[in-house]
mmCIF file of C-alpha atoms and ligand atoms in Angstrom:
data_model
loop_
_atom_site.group_PDB
_atom_site.id
_atom_site.type_symbol
_atom_site.label_atom_id
_atom_site.label_comp_id
_atom_site.label_asym_id
_atom_site.label_seq_id
_atom_site.Cartn_x
_atom_site.Cartn_y
_atom_site.Cartn_z
ATOM 1 C CA UNK K 21 82.810 -72.917 257.276
ATOM 2 C CA UNK K 22 80.482 -70.218 258.568
ATOM 3 C CA UNK K 23 78.062 -71.331 261.197
ATOM 4 C CA UNK K 24 74.839 -69.703 262.322
ATOM 5 C CA UNK K 25 73.199 -70.910 265.494
ATOM 6 C CA UNK K 26 69.471 -70.480 264.938
ATOM 7 C CA UNK K 27 68.608 -70.428 268.664
ATOM 8 C CA UNK K 28 66.416 -73.493 268.373
ATOM 9 C CA UNK K 29 67.020 -76.859 269.938
ATOM 10 C CA UNK K 30 66.305 -80.455 269.007
ATOM 11 C CA UNK K 31 66.256 -83.561 271.195
ATOM 12 C CA UNK K 32 67.191 -86.819 269.514
ATOM 13 C CA UNK K 33 66.928 -90.122 271.349
ATOM 14 C CA UNK K 34 69.358 -92.976 270.688
ATOM 15 C CA UNK K 35 71.881 -90.441 269.409
ATOM 16 C CA UNK K 36 75.191 -92.193 269.957
ATOM 17 C CA UNK K 37 75.136 -94.318 266.794
ATOM 18 C CA UNK K 38 73.179 -95.204 263.663
ATOM 19 C CA UNK K 39 70.430 -92.912 262.421
ATOM 20 C CA UNK K 40 70.266 -90.979 265.699
ATOM 21 C CA UNK K 41 73.893 -89.874 265.489
ATOM 22 C CA UNK K 42 73.541 -88.804 261.868
ATOM 23 C CA UNK K 43 70.307 -86.947 262.679
ATOM 24 C CA UNK K 44 72.237 -85.118 265.411
ATOM 25 C CA UNK K 45 75.057 -84.310 262.994
ATOM 26 C CA UNK K 46 72.796 -82.990 260.254
ATOM 27 C CA UNK K 47 70.588 -80.898 262.556
ATOM 28 C CA UNK K 48 73.645 -79.498 264.322
ATOM 29 C CA UNK K 49 75.132 -78.587 260.935
ATOM 30 C CA UNK K 50 71.915 -76.749 260.115
ATOM 31 C CA UNK K 51 72.263 -74.589 263.218
ATOM 32 C CA UNK K 52 70.275 -76.481 265.829
ATOM 33 C CA UNK K 53 71.442 -76.893 269.373
ATOM 34 C CA UNK K 54 71.256 -80.657 269.683
ATOM 35 C CA UNK K 55 70.447 -82.565 272.852
ATOM 36 C CA UNK K 56 71.745 -86.062 272.256
ATOM 37 C CA UNK K 57 69.957 -88.690 274.332
ATOM 38 C CA UNK K 58 72.430 -91.486 275.084
ATOM 39 C CA UNK K 59 72.554 -94.473 277.429
ATOM 40 C CA UNK K 60 76.324 -94.345 277.862
ATOM 41 C CA UNK K 61 77.987 -90.976 278.431
ATOM 42 C CA UNK K 62 81.467 -92.202 277.475
ATOM 43 C CA UNK K 63 80.272 -93.422 274.074
ATOM 44 C CA UNK K 64 78.154 -90.288 273.817
ATOM 45 C CA UNK K 65 81.208 -88.040 274.282
ATOM 46 C CA UNK K 66 82.927 -89.688 271.334
ATOM 47 C CA UNK K 67 79.766 -89.321 269.220
ATOM 48 C CA UNK K 68 79.328 -85.665 270.177
ATOM 49 C CA UNK K 69 82.856 -84.834 269.037
ATOM 50 C CA UNK K 70 81.942 -85.901 265.492
ATOM 51 C CA UNK K 71 79.432 -83.033 265.197
ATOM 52 C CA UNK K 72 80.300 -79.991 263.066
ATOM 53 C CA UNK K 73 79.835 -77.778 266.079
ATOM 54 C CA UNK K 74 80.079 -79.790 269.298
ATOM 55 C CA UNK K 75 79.778 -76.585 271.336
ATOM 56 C CA UNK K 76 76.148 -76.458 270.218
ATOM 57 C CA UNK K 77 75.313 -79.891 271.537
ATOM 58 C CA UNK K 78 74.863 -81.520 274.894
ATOM 59 C CA UNK K 79 74.544 -85.089 276.124
ATOM 60 C CA UNK K 80 71.512 -86.232 278.080
ATOM 61 C CA UNK K 81 71.690 -89.552 279.881
ATOM 62 C CA UNK K 82 68.477 -91.102 278.642
ATOM 63 C CA UNK K 83 67.220 -94.660 278.657
ATOM 64 C CA UNK K 84 63.698 -94.244 277.309
ATOM 65 C CA UNK K 85 62.592 -97.588 278.761
ATOM 66 C CA UNK K 86 63.350 -96.368 282.309
ATOM 67 C CA UNK K 87 60.809 -93.856 283.687
ATOM 68 C CA UNK K 88 63.334 -92.541 286.243
ATOM 69 C CA UNK K 89 65.854 -91.873 283.477
ATOM 70 C CA UNK K 90 63.207 -90.116 281.376
ATOM 71 C CA UNK K 91 62.220 -87.961 284.361
ATOM 72 C CA UNK K 92 65.747 -86.848 285.189
ATOM 73 C CA UNK K 93 66.650 -86.213 281.520
ATOM 74 C CA UNK K 94 63.603 -83.972 281.051
ATOM 75 C CA UNK K 95 64.403 -82.129 284.272
ATOM 76 C CA UNK K 96 67.941 -81.518 283.029
ATOM 77 C CA UNK K 97 66.587 -80.372 279.680
ATOM 78 C CA UNK K 98 64.132 -77.934 281.288
ATOM 79 C CA UNK K 99 66.897 -76.464 283.428
ATOM 80 C CA UNK K 100 68.871 -75.440 280.342
ATOM 81 C CA UNK K 101 66.058 -73.102 279.296
ATOM 82 C CA UNK K 102 66.643 -73.783 275.588
ATOM 83 C CA UNK K 103 63.526 -73.406 273.413
ATOM 84 C CA UNK K 104 62.955 -76.979 272.236
ATOM 85 C CA UNK K 105 61.500 -76.979 268.742
ATOM 86 C CA UNK K 106 62.103 -80.563 267.677
ATOM 87 C CA UNK K 107 61.758 -83.970 269.304
ATOM 88 C CA UNK K 108 62.957 -86.927 267.258
ATOM 89 C CA UNK K 109 61.895 -90.212 268.813
ATOM 90 C CA UNK K 110 64.563 -92.331 267.189
ATOM 91 C CA UNK K 111 65.688 -94.851 269.831
ATOM 92 C CA UNK K 112 64.465 -98.310 268.970
ATOM 93 C CA UNK K 113 65.196 -101.976 269.464
ATOM 94 C CA UNK K 114 64.684 -105.171 267.558
ATOM 95 C CA UNK K 115 65.532 -107.944 269.969
ATOM 96 C CA UNK K 116 67.467 -111.038 268.910
ATOM 97 C CA UNK K 117 64.701 -113.372 270.012
ATOM 98 C CA UNK K 118 62.311 -111.527 267.729
ATOM 99 C CA UNK K 119 64.164 -112.567 264.588
ATOM 100 C CA UNK K 120 63.014 -116.149 264.361
ATOM 101 C CA UNK K 121 61.095 -118.312 261.956
ATOM 102 C CA UNK K 122 57.752 -117.590 263.521
ATOM 103 C CA UNK K 123 58.108 -115.062 266.284
ATOM 104 C CA UNK K 124 54.342 -114.479 266.225
ATOM 105 C CA UNK K 125 53.717 -117.805 267.931
ATOM 106 C CA UNK K 126 57.068 -118.410 269.571
ATOM 107 C CA UNK K 127 58.048 -115.127 271.181
ATOM 108 C CA UNK K 128 57.703 -114.920 274.960
ATOM 109 C CA UNK K 129 55.909 -112.133 276.813
ATOM 110 C CA UNK K 130 59.187 -110.842 278.249
ATOM 111 C CA UNK K 131 60.668 -110.095 274.809
ATOM 112 C CA UNK K 132 57.394 -108.555 273.719
ATOM 113 C CA UNK K 133 57.298 -106.313 276.788
ATOM 114 C CA UNK K 134 60.950 -105.289 276.477
ATOM 115 C CA UNK K 135 60.444 -104.273 272.866
ATOM 116 C CA UNK K 136 57.374 -102.216 273.745
ATOM 117 C CA UNK K 137 59.161 -100.659 276.747
ATOM 118 C CA UNK K 138 61.572 -98.886 274.395
ATOM 119 C CA UNK K 139 59.709 -98.599 271.086
ATOM 120 C CA UNK K 140 56.379 -97.561 272.541
ATOM 121 C CA UNK K 141 55.872 -96.980 276.294
ATOM 122 C CA UNK K 142 59.168 -95.139 276.797
ATOM 123 C CA UNK K 143 58.610 -93.019 273.733
ATOM 124 C CA UNK K 144 55.095 -92.032 274.850
ATOM 125 C CA UNK K 145 56.343 -91.187 278.338
ATOM 126 C CA UNK K 146 59.185 -89.044 277.026
ATOM 127 C CA UNK K 147 56.921 -87.252 274.557
ATOM 128 C CA UNK K 148 54.363 -86.454 277.251
ATOM 129 C CA UNK K 149 57.048 -85.028 279.494
ATOM 130 C CA UNK K 150 58.679 -82.942 276.772
ATOM 131 C CA UNK K 151 55.392 -81.624 275.416
ATOM 132 C CA UNK K 152 55.058 -78.610 277.763
ATOM 133 C CA UNK K 153 58.411 -77.376 276.480
ATOM 134 C CA UNK K 154 57.445 -77.928 272.817
ATOM 135 C CA UNK K 155 54.147 -76.146 273.333
ATOM 136 C CA UNK K 156 56.021 -72.990 274.277
ATOM 137 C CA UNK K 157 57.854 -72.921 270.951
ATOM 138 C CA UNK K 158 56.219 -71.692 267.758
ATOM 139 C CA UNK K 159 56.267 -74.295 264.970
ATOM 140 C CA UNK K 160 57.287 -77.268 267.130
ATOM 141 C CA UNK K 161 57.733 -80.671 265.519
ATOM 142 C CA UNK K 162 57.676 -84.259 266.747
ATOM 143 C CA UNK K 163 59.073 -86.898 264.435
ATOM 144 C CA UNK K 164 58.661 -90.566 265.241
ATOM 145 C CA UNK K 165 61.132 -92.884 263.546
ATOM 146 C CA UNK K 166 58.844 -95.753 262.687
ATOM 147 C CA UNK K 167 59.154 -98.476 260.058
ATOM 148 C CA UNK K 168 57.149 -99.892 257.207
ATOM 149 C CA UNK K 169 57.271 -103.074 259.307
ATOM 150 C CA UNK K 170 54.626 -101.337 261.431
ATOM 151 C CA UNK K 171 52.306 -100.812 258.457
ATOM 152 C CA UNK K 172 49.134 -102.862 258.907
ATOM 153 C CA UNK K 173 48.241 -102.473 255.261
ATOM 154 C CA UNK K 174 51.587 -103.796 254.030
ATOM 155 C CA UNK K 175 51.358 -106.803 256.329
ATOM 156 C CA UNK K 176 47.769 -107.446 255.322
ATOM 157 C CA UNK K 177 49.091 -107.859 251.788
ATOM 158 C CA UNK K 178 51.680 -110.460 252.915
ATOM 159 C CA UNK K 179 54.614 -108.132 253.310
ATOM 160 C CA UNK K 180 57.713 -110.260 252.664
ATOM 161 C CA UNK K 181 59.367 -109.105 255.897
ATOM 162 C CA UNK K 182 56.493 -110.205 258.112
ATOM 163 C CA UNK K 183 58.646 -111.816 260.848
ATOM 164 C CA UNK K 184 59.874 -109.894 263.945
ATOM 165 C CA UNK K 185 56.392 -109.756 265.413
ATOM 166 C CA UNK K 186 57.289 -107.795 268.563
ATOM 167 C CA UNK K 187 59.091 -105.098 266.587
ATOM 168 C CA UNK K 188 56.346 -104.846 263.976
ATOM 169 C CA UNK K 189 53.607 -104.634 266.596
ATOM 170 C CA UNK K 190 55.508 -101.958 268.542
ATOM 171 C CA UNK K 191 55.881 -99.846 265.393
ATOM 172 C CA UNK K 192 52.189 -100.336 264.535
ATOM 173 C CA UNK K 193 51.367 -99.026 268.025
ATOM 174 C CA UNK K 194 53.741 -96.119 267.407
ATOM 175 C CA UNK K 195 51.923 -95.346 264.169
ATOM 176 C CA UNK K 196 48.580 -95.247 265.963
ATOM 177 C CA UNK K 197 50.126 -92.995 268.605
ATOM 178 C CA UNK K 198 51.387 -90.684 265.856
ATOM 179 C CA UNK K 199 47.880 -90.262 264.447
ATOM 180 C CA UNK K 200 46.319 -89.731 267.874
ATOM 181 C CA UNK K 201 48.946 -87.195 268.934
ATOM 182 C CA UNK K 202 48.772 -85.317 265.636
ATOM 183 C CA UNK K 203 45.007 -84.996 266.068
ATOM 184 C CA UNK K 204 45.334 -83.980 269.711
ATOM 185 C CA UNK K 205 47.841 -81.236 268.846
ATOM 186 C CA UNK K 206 46.348 -80.116 265.549
ATOM 187 C CA UNK K 207 45.163 -76.785 266.976
ATOM 188 C CA UNK K 208 48.248 -76.270 269.117
ATOM 189 C CA UNK K 209 50.898 -75.656 266.505
ATOM 190 C CA UNK K 210 52.835 -78.881 267.086
ATOM 191 C CA UNK K 211 53.251 -81.055 263.982
ATOM 192 C CA UNK K 212 53.514 -84.796 264.547
ATOM 193 C CA UNK K 213 54.601 -87.270 261.883
ATOM 194 C CA UNK K 214 56.109 -90.727 261.482
ATOM 195 C CA UNK K 215 58.785 -91.677 258.974
ATOM 196 C CA UNK K 216 60.058 -94.938 257.588
ATOM 197 C CA UNK K 217 63.787 -94.357 257.023
ATOM 198 C CA UNK K 218 64.148 -97.175 254.505
ATOM 199 C CA UNK K 219 66.325 -100.205 255.042
ATOM 200 C CA UNK K 220 69.570 -98.616 256.196
ATOM 201 C CA UNK K 221 73.089 -99.911 256.924
ATOM 202 C CA UNK K 222 73.142 -99.542 260.704
ATOM 203 C CA UNK K 223 73.676 -102.075 263.489
ATOM 204 C CA UNK K 224 69.949 -102.797 263.301
ATOM 205 C CA UNK K 225 69.660 -102.666 259.520
ATOM 206 C CA UNK K 226 72.814 -104.777 258.975
ATOM 207 C CA UNK K 227 75.512 -104.542 256.337
ATOM 208 C CA UNK K 228 73.113 -105.991 253.733
ATOM 209 C CA UNK K 229 70.843 -102.934 253.747
ATOM 210 C CA UNK K 230 70.840 -100.957 250.495
ATOM 211 C CA UNK K 231 70.758 -97.426 251.955
ATOM 212 C CA UNK K 232 73.695 -95.556 253.447
ATOM 213 C CA UNK K 233 73.065 -93.673 256.700
ATOM 214 C CA UNK K 234 73.773 -90.102 255.433
ATOM 215 C CA UNK K 235 71.487 -90.562 252.430
ATOM 216 C CA UNK K 236 68.587 -91.934 254.497
ATOM 217 C CA UNK K 237 68.968 -89.207 257.110
ATOM 218 C CA UNK K 238 69.162 -86.390 254.553
ATOM 219 C CA UNK K 239 65.719 -87.455 253.290
ATOM 220 C CA UNK K 240 64.384 -87.481 256.865
ATOM 221 C CA UNK K 241 65.813 -84.055 257.701
ATOM 222 C CA UNK K 242 64.559 -82.543 254.424
ATOM 223 C CA UNK K 243 61.058 -83.645 255.420
ATOM 224 C CA UNK K 244 61.360 -82.635 259.078
ATOM 225 C CA UNK K 245 62.479 -79.087 258.279
ATOM 226 C CA UNK K 246 59.972 -78.395 255.496
ATOM 227 C CA UNK K 247 58.394 -74.935 255.802
ATOM 228 C CA UNK K 248 54.994 -76.409 254.989
ATOM 229 C CA UNK K 249 55.376 -79.572 257.085
ATOM 230 C CA UNK K 250 52.057 -81.448 257.254
ATOM 231 C CA UNK K 251 50.870 -83.244 260.367
ATOM 232 C CA UNK K 252 49.609 -86.780 260.935
ATOM 233 C CA UNK K 253 51.461 -88.346 257.996
ATOM 234 C CA UNK K 254 53.531 -91.514 257.548
ATOM 235 C CA UNK K 255 56.314 -90.784 255.098
ATOM 236 C CA UNK K 256 59.214 -92.444 253.286
ATOM 237 C CA UNK K 257 61.678 -90.113 251.536
ATOM 238 C CA UNK K 258 59.161 -87.282 251.589
ATOM 239 C CA UNK K 259 56.318 -89.318 250.069
ATOM 240 C CA UNK K 260 53.293 -90.532 252.019
ATOM 241 C CA UNK K 261 53.078 -94.276 252.578
ATOM 242 C CA UNK K 262 50.211 -96.393 253.845
ATOM 243 C CA UNK K 263 49.708 -96.827 257.612
HETATM 244 P P1 LIG C 11 70.761 -98.921 265.811
HETATM 245 O O1 LIG C 11 70.567 -100.270 266.418
HETATM 246 O O2 LIG C 11 71.961 -98.642 264.998
HETATM 247 O O3 LIG C 11 70.686 -97.816 266.979
HETATM 248 C C1 LIG C 11 69.664 -97.865 267.921
HETATM 249 C C2 LIG C 11 69.826 -96.664 268.843
HETATM 250 O O4 LIG C 11 68.753 -96.716 269.795
HETATM 251 C C3 LIG C 11 71.132 -96.711 269.631
HETATM 252 O O5 LIG C 11 71.620 -95.393 269.807
HETATM 253 C C4 LIG C 11 70.696 -97.297 270.971
HETATM 254 O O6 LIG C 11 71.518 -96.914 272.058
HETATM 255 C C5 LIG C 11 69.330 -96.641 271.096
HETATM 256 N N1 LIG C 11 68.484 -97.311 272.076
HETATM 257 C C6 LIG C 11 68.056 -98.598 272.107
HETATM 258 N N2 LIG C 11 67.307 -98.819 273.185
HETATM 259 C C7 LIG C 11 67.249 -97.637 273.856
HETATM 260 C C8 LIG C 11 66.630 -97.219 275.056
HETATM 261 N N3 LIG C 11 65.925 -98.058 275.823
HETATM 262 N N4 LIG C 11 66.783 -95.936 275.444
HETATM 263 C C9 LIG C 11 67.496 -95.073 274.711
HETATM 264 N N5 LIG C 11 68.143 -95.408 273.575
HETATM 265 C C10 LIG C 11 68.007 -96.682 273.160
HETATM 266 O O7 LIG C 11 69.427 -98.657 264.995
HETATM 267 P P2 LIG C 11 69.075 -97.638 263.817
HETATM 268 O O8 LIG C 11 69.896 -96.418 263.909
HETATM 269 O O9 LIG C 11 69.004 -98.407 262.577
HETATM 270 O O10 LIG C 11 67.558 -97.342 264.231
HETATM 271 C C11 LIG C 11 67.076 -96.060 264.593
HETATM 272 C C12 LIG C 11 65.568 -96.087 264.444
HETATM 273 O O11 LIG C 11 65.226 -96.344 263.077
HETATM 274 C C13 LIG C 11 64.884 -97.197 265.257
HETATM 275 O O12 LIG C 11 63.703 -96.702 265.829
HETATM 276 C C14 LIG C 11 64.565 -98.250 264.204
HETATM 277 O O13 LIG C 11 63.467 -99.035 264.571
HETATM 278 C C15 LIG C 11 64.288 -97.388 262.986
HETATM 279 N N6 LIG C 11 64.405 -98.086 261.711
HETATM 280 C C16 LIG C 11 65.627 -98.505 261.266
HETATM 281 C C17 LIG C 11 65.719 -99.161 260.043
HETATM 282 C C18 LIG C 11 67.029 -99.618 259.476
HETATM 283 O O14 LIG C 11 67.030 -100.237 258.391
HETATM 284 N N7 LIG C 11 68.156 -99.337 260.100
HETATM 285 C C19 LIG C 11 64.529 -99.439 259.223
HETATM 286 C C20 LIG C 11 63.302 -98.937 259.794
HETATM 287 C C21 LIG C 11 63.272 -98.283 260.984
HETATM 288 P P3 LIG C 11 72.742 -97.854 272.570
HETATM 289 O O15 LIG C 11 73.909 -97.556 271.669
HETATM 290 O O16 LIG C 11 72.935 -97.425 273.977
HETATM 291 O O17 LIG C 11 72.305 -99.285 272.445
#
C-alpha cells in the first residue's frame, strides 16, 4: 500500500485501547504523524505496532489527570518540533461507583472529583498547554470526545440513561468548555468541536453496545477532517445534536 506522510501531526489522548487506539490507527493511515498519549508505555508499544505505519507514530506518557504528567508530555511534544494540527481529547473515565441506582444522591465527592480530574480538569489543562503549538499551524483542530450523556437538553427530557451523574456532569462541563473555547479561538483559525461517538463496543461501552469501534471512529474522522469543518458544534455521525 502506498503511503504519503502529510507532514502534519495529531495528538490523541487515551490512545492505547478503545476509540483512542482506532482514532490513532485511522489518522495514521491517512498520513498523520500520530502522538499516542498512553498511561502505560508497555501496553502503548503493543498498540502502536497495530498502526499501518508505526514509524509515523510516537508514544507520549500522559495521564491527563496528573498536571506533572501533562507538563512533561507537552515538553516532550514541543521538543519534537512537529507541527501539531490536531488534538483529540479522547481519554475519559466512567467510574464503577458512578453506575448505581441513584448516583446523583449517593455518589461521594471523591468519585465526583476523580471523574472531573480526567474528563474535565485534565483535558482543559492539556488543551491550554498544547494551544501555543496548535496556534502555529494553519487550520488547527481540537476535537473533544464528549457524550450525549452530557447533553442538558436530553436529560431535561428524561433521557433514559440519566444515571452516572458524575460522568454526565463532567461531559456537560466539557460541552460548555467546547463552546467557550470555540468562541475564544474563532478568529484564530483553530476549530473546536465536540462529538458524541454513539454507544460503542469498548471497555467503557460494553459488549452490549450496538456500534463497532471502526464504524464509530470512521464517522468521527470523516467529520474531523472535513475541508469545511465548522466550529463550536456538538455532532453525532456528522449531524448536529442538541447541547
Ligand atoms: P475505554 O474505557 O475503552 O478507554 C478509555 C481510554 O481513556 C483508555 O485508553 C484509558 O487509558 C484512557 N484514560 C482513562 N483515564 C485516563 C487518564 N487519566 N489519562 C489518560 N488516559 C486515560 O473508553 P472508550 O474508548 O469507549 O472511550 C473513549 C472516549 O469516548 C471517552 O471520553 C468516553 O467518555 C467517550 N464515549 C464513549 C462511548 C462508548 O459507548 N464507548 C459513548 C460516549 C462517549 P488506560 O488504558 O490507561 O486505562
